[in-house]
CSV table of C-alpha atoms in Angstrom, one decimal:
chain,number,residue,atom,x,y,z
A,1,LYS,CA,-112.0,139.3,-51.1
A,2,PHE,CA,-110.9,137.0,-53.8
A,3,ASN,CA,-114.5,136.8,-55.3
A,4,ASP,CA,-114.6,140.6,-55.5
A,5,LEU,CA,-111.5,140.8,-57.7
A,6,ASN,CA,-111.8,141.1,-61.5
A,7,LEU,CA,-110.9,138.2,-63.7
A,8,ARG,CA,-107.5,139.6,-64.6
A,9,LYS,CA,-106.3,139.9,-61.0
A,10,LYS,CA,-107.7,136.4,-60.3
A,11,LEU,CA,-105.7,134.9,-63.1
A,12,ILE,CA,-102.6,136.7,-62.0
A,13,ILE,CA,-103.0,135.3,-58.5
A,14,LEU,CA,-103.7,131.8,-59.7
A,15,LEU,CA,-100.7,131.9,-62.0
A,16,CYS,CA,-98.5,133.1,-59.1
A,17,LEU,CA,-99.8,130.2,-57.0
A,18,VAL,CA,-99.4,127.7,-59.7
A,19,GLY,CA,-95.8,128.8,-60.3
A,20,PHE,CA,-94.8,129.3,-56.6
A,21,VAL,CA,-96.1,126.0,-55.2
A,22,PRO,CA,-94.0,123.7,-57.4
A,23,VAL,CA,-90.9,125.8,-56.9
A,24,LEU,CA,-91.5,125.6,-53.1
A,25,LEU,CA,-91.9,121.9,-53.2
A,26,LEU,CA,-88.9,121.5,-55.4
A,27,THR,CA,-86.8,123.7,-53.0
A,28,VAL,CA,-87.9,121.6,-50.0
A,29,TYR,CA,-87.1,118.4,-51.9
A,30,ILE,CA,-83.7,119.6,-52.9
A,31,SER,CA,-82.9,120.8,-49.3
A,32,VAL,CA,-84.0,117.5,-47.8
A,33,TYR,CA,-82.1,115.5,-50.4
A,34,SER,CA,-79.0,117.6,-49.9
A,35,TYR,CA,-79.1,117.2,-46.1
A,36,ARG,CA,-79.5,113.5,-46.4
A,37,THR,CA,-76.6,113.3,-48.9
A,38,VAL,CA,-74.3,115.4,-46.7
A,39,LEU,CA,-75.3,113.3,-43.6
A,40,LYS,CA,-74.7,110.1,-45.5
A,41,ASN,CA,-71.3,111.2,-46.7
A,42,LYS,CA,-70.3,112.4,-43.2
A,43,GLN,CA,-71.4,109.1,-41.8
A,44,ALA,CA,-69.3,107.3,-44.4
A,45,ASP,CA,-66.3,109.5,-43.6
A,46,MET,CA,-66.8,108.9,-39.9
A,47,GLU,CA,-66.9,105.1,-40.4
A,48,LYS,CA,-63.8,105.2,-42.5
A,49,SER,CA,-62.0,107.3,-39.9
A,50,LEU,CA,-63.1,104.8,-37.2
A,51,GLU,CA,-61.8,101.9,-39.3
A,52,LEU,CA,-58.5,103.6,-39.7
A,53,ALA,CA,-58.3,104.4,-36.0
A,54,CYS,CA,-59.1,100.8,-35.1
A,55,ALA,CA,-56.5,99.5,-37.6
A,56,SER,CA,-53.9,101.8,-36.1
A,57,VAL,CA,-54.6,100.4,-32.6
A,58,GLU,CA,-54.6,96.8,-33.8
A,59,SER,CA,-51.4,97.4,-35.7
A,60,GLN,CA,-49.6,98.8,-32.6
A,61,MET,CA,-50.9,95.9,-30.4
A,62,SER,CA,-49.8,93.4,-33.1
A,63,ILE,CA,-46.3,95.0,-33.3
A,64,CYS,CA,-46.1,95.0,-29.5
A,65,ALA,CA,-47.0,91.3,-29.5
A,66,GLN,CA,-44.4,90.4,-32.1
A,67,MET,CA,-41.7,92.3,-30.2
A,68,MET,CA,-42.5,90.5,-27.0
A,69,GLU,CA,-42.6,87.1,-28.6
A,70,TYR,CA,-39.1,87.8,-29.8
A,71,PHE,CA,-37.9,89.3,-26.6
A,72,VAL,CA,-38.7,86.3,-24.4
A,73,TYR,CA,-36.1,84.3,-26.4
A,74,ASP,CA,-33.4,87.0,-25.9
A,75,GLN,CA,-30.3,85.1,-24.8
A,76,ASN,CA,-29.3,87.8,-22.3
A,77,LEU,CA,-32.7,87.4,-20.6
A,78,LEU,CA,-32.3,83.7,-20.4
A,79,ASP,CA,-28.7,84.0,-19.1
A,80,PHE,CA,-29.9,86.5,-16.5
A,81,LEU,CA,-32.5,84.0,-15.2
A,82,ALA,CA,-30.0,81.2,-15.2
A,83,CYS,CA,-27.3,83.1,-13.5
A,84,SER,CA,-27.0,82.5,-9.7
A,85,PRO,CA,-27.9,85.4,-7.5
A,86,ASP,CA,-24.5,84.8,-5.8
A,87,GLN,CA,-22.7,85.8,-9.1
A,88,LYS,CA,-23.5,89.4,-8.6
A,89,THR,CA,-21.1,90.9,-11.1
A,90,GLU,CA,-22.0,88.6,-13.9
A,91,ARG,CA,-25.7,88.8,-13.1
A,92,TYR,CA,-25.6,92.6,-13.1
A,93,GLY,CA,-24.0,92.5,-16.6
A,94,TYR,CA,-26.8,90.4,-17.9
A,95,TYR,CA,-29.3,92.7,-16.2
A,96,GLN,CA,-27.8,95.7,-18.0
A,97,GLU,CA,-28.2,93.9,-21.3
A,98,VAL,CA,-31.8,93.1,-20.5
A,99,ARG,CA,-32.4,96.8,-19.7
A,100,ASN,CA,-30.8,97.8,-23.1
A,101,ALA,CA,-33.1,95.3,-24.9
A,102,VAL,CA,-36.2,96.7,-23.1
A,103,ALA,CA,-35.1,100.3,-24.0
A,104,ALA,CA,-34.7,99.2,-27.6
A,105,LEU,CA,-38.2,97.8,-27.6
A,106,GLN,CA,-39.6,101.1,-26.2
A,107,TYR,CA,-37.7,103.1,-28.7
A,108,GLN,CA,-39.2,101.1,-31.6
A,109,ASN,CA,-42.7,101.2,-30.1
A,110,LEU,CA,-43.7,104.4,-28.2
A,111,ALA,CA,-46.8,102.7,-26.9
A,112,MET,CA,-44.7,100.5,-24.7
A,113,ARG,CA,-44.5,102.1,-21.2
A,114,SER,CA,-42.6,99.3,-19.4
A,115,VAL,CA,-41.6,95.7,-19.5
A,116,THR,CA,-41.3,93.7,-16.3
A,117,ILE,CA,-39.7,90.3,-15.8
A,118,TYR,CA,-41.3,88.1,-13.2
A,119,SER,CA,-39.6,84.8,-12.3
A,120,ASP,CA,-39.0,82.4,-9.4
A,121,ALA,CA,-35.3,82.8,-10.3
A,122,ILE,CA,-35.5,86.3,-8.9
A,123,PRO,CA,-35.6,86.1,-5.1
A,124,ARG,CA,-35.9,89.8,-4.8
A,125,SER,CA,-36.2,92.8,-7.1
A,126,PHE,CA,-33.1,93.3,-9.2
A,127,GLY,CA,-33.8,96.7,-10.6
A,128,GLU,CA,-37.0,98.2,-11.9
A,129,ASN,CA,-37.5,95.7,-14.7
A,130,THR,CA,-37.4,92.5,-12.6
A,131,GLN,CA,-39.6,91.2,-9.8
A,132,PRO,CA,-40.1,87.9,-7.9
A,133,LEU,CA,-42.8,85.6,-9.4
A,134,LYS,CA,-45.0,86.1,-6.3
A,135,GLU,CA,-45.3,89.8,-7.2
A,136,LEU,CA,-47.1,88.8,-10.4
A,137,THR,CA,-49.8,86.8,-8.5
A,138,GLN,CA,-50.5,89.9,-6.5
A,139,GLU,CA,-51.3,92.1,-9.5
A,140,THR,CA,-55.0,92.9,-9.7
A,141,TRP,CA,-55.3,92.1,-13.4
A,142,TYR,CA,-53.5,88.8,-13.2
A,143,GLU,CA,-55.4,85.6,-13.9
A,144,PRO,CA,-54.0,82.1,-13.1
A,145,GLY,CA,-53.2,80.2,-16.3
A,146,ALA,CA,-53.0,83.4,-18.3
A,147,GLU,CA,-52.7,83.0,-22.1
A,148,ASP,CA,-49.7,84.3,-23.9
A,149,GLY,CA,-50.5,87.6,-25.6
A,150,LYS,CA,-53.8,88.1,-23.9
A,151,TRP,CA,-54.5,91.7,-23.0
A,152,TYR,CA,-55.7,92.7,-19.5
A,153,VAL,CA,-56.9,96.1,-18.1
A,154,ASP,CA,-55.1,97.4,-15.0
A,155,ALA,CA,-58.0,99.5,-13.8
A,156,GLU,CA,-55.9,100.9,-10.9
A,157,LYS,CA,-53.2,102.4,-13.2
A,158,GLY,CA,-55.3,102.8,-16.4
A,159,GLU,CA,-53.0,100.7,-18.5
A,160,LEU,CA,-53.3,97.7,-20.8
A,161,VAL,CA,-51.1,94.8,-19.8
A,162,SER,CA,-50.1,91.8,-21.9
A,163,LEU,CA,-48.3,88.7,-20.4
A,164,TYR,CA,-45.8,86.4,-22.1
A,165,ARG,CA,-44.3,83.2,-20.7
A,166,ILE,CA,-40.6,83.0,-21.0
A,167,PRO,CA,-39.7,79.5,-22.4
A,168,GLN,CA,-36.4,77.6,-21.9
A,169,ALA,CA,-35.8,79.4,-18.6
A,170,TYR,CA,-33.5,76.6,-17.4
A,171,GLY,CA,-36.1,75.0,-15.2
A,172,HIS,CA,-37.4,78.4,-13.9
A,173,THR,CA,-40.8,79.8,-14.4
A,174,GLY,CA,-40.7,83.2,-15.9
A,175,TYR,CA,-43.1,85.8,-17.5
A,176,ALA,CA,-42.6,89.1,-19.2
A,177,ALA,CA,-45.3,91.7,-18.8
A,178,VAL,CA,-45.6,94.7,-21.1
A,179,ARG,CA,-47.5,97.8,-20.1
A,180,THR,CA,-48.7,100.1,-22.8
A,181,ASP,CA,-49.3,103.9,-22.6
A,182,MET,CA,-53.0,104.1,-23.5
A,183,ASN,CA,-52.7,107.8,-24.4
A,184,VAL,CA,-50.3,106.8,-27.2
A,185,LEU,CA,-52.1,103.6,-28.1
A,186,PHE,CA,-55.5,105.3,-28.5
A,187,GLN,CA,-54.1,108.6,-29.9
A,188,SER,CA,-56.0,108.1,-33.2
A,189,PHE,CA,-59.3,108.0,-31.2
A,190,THR,CA,-58.3,111.1,-29.3
A,191,GLN,CA,-57.7,112.9,-32.5
A,192,LEU,CA,-61.2,111.9,-33.7
A,193,ALA,CA,-62.7,113.1,-30.4
A,194,GLU,CA,-61.0,116.5,-30.8
A,195,GLY,CA,-62.6,116.9,-34.2
A,196,GLU,CA,-66.3,117.5,-35.1
A,197,SER,CA,-67.5,114.2,-33.9
A,198,GLY,CA,-67.4,112.5,-30.5
A,199,VAL,CA,-66.0,109.0,-29.9
A,200,SER,CA,-66.6,106.6,-27.1
A,201,VAL,CA,-64.5,103.5,-26.6
A,202,TYR,CA,-65.8,100.5,-24.6
A,203,ASP,CA,-64.0,97.4,-23.5
A,204,GLY,CA,-67.0,95.2,-23.8
A,205,ALA,CA,-67.1,94.3,-20.2
A,206,GLU,CA,-70.5,95.8,-19.7
């Protein structure tokens, strides 16, 4: 019993308690403060990483838009649409130049999966990069009166698609649709998800 102890032992116990309790409280405070500091720094690092990842995606999408805005004025593309389907040799030559231009775009931006030309000047498909205009209206992601550069989600193929009207098409209606490789486009988010923290990307539709 504490009351049965002599004065000396009581003082020793009291001194130990007086010395131990503040140290214990100080240790707890330092541990909590350190945990909060580490958590705050980790959250700041995560926010910075997310900002960089978002900036990377926005940059690639912006570059893609700039390339397409230039591509729709490509003279070979306009000549291809203006060329009569009866002039098969000449039309094929323009088509090859259009294919080369598309390949150059894809080489410069790896996120570009494909570029397809839709036009009423194309009665039937003339290679993998060209389709009749009616094929565009049958796409699940297509919206009548689509805005230039607006991005759409092709849920069936898991791709992002952006549509650009081809101006000066010699009286013909034409569009260029670019499909992006989402694995490449969102590679920065994938790298974050493979790290210590998980990442979820939402399209805002829900």
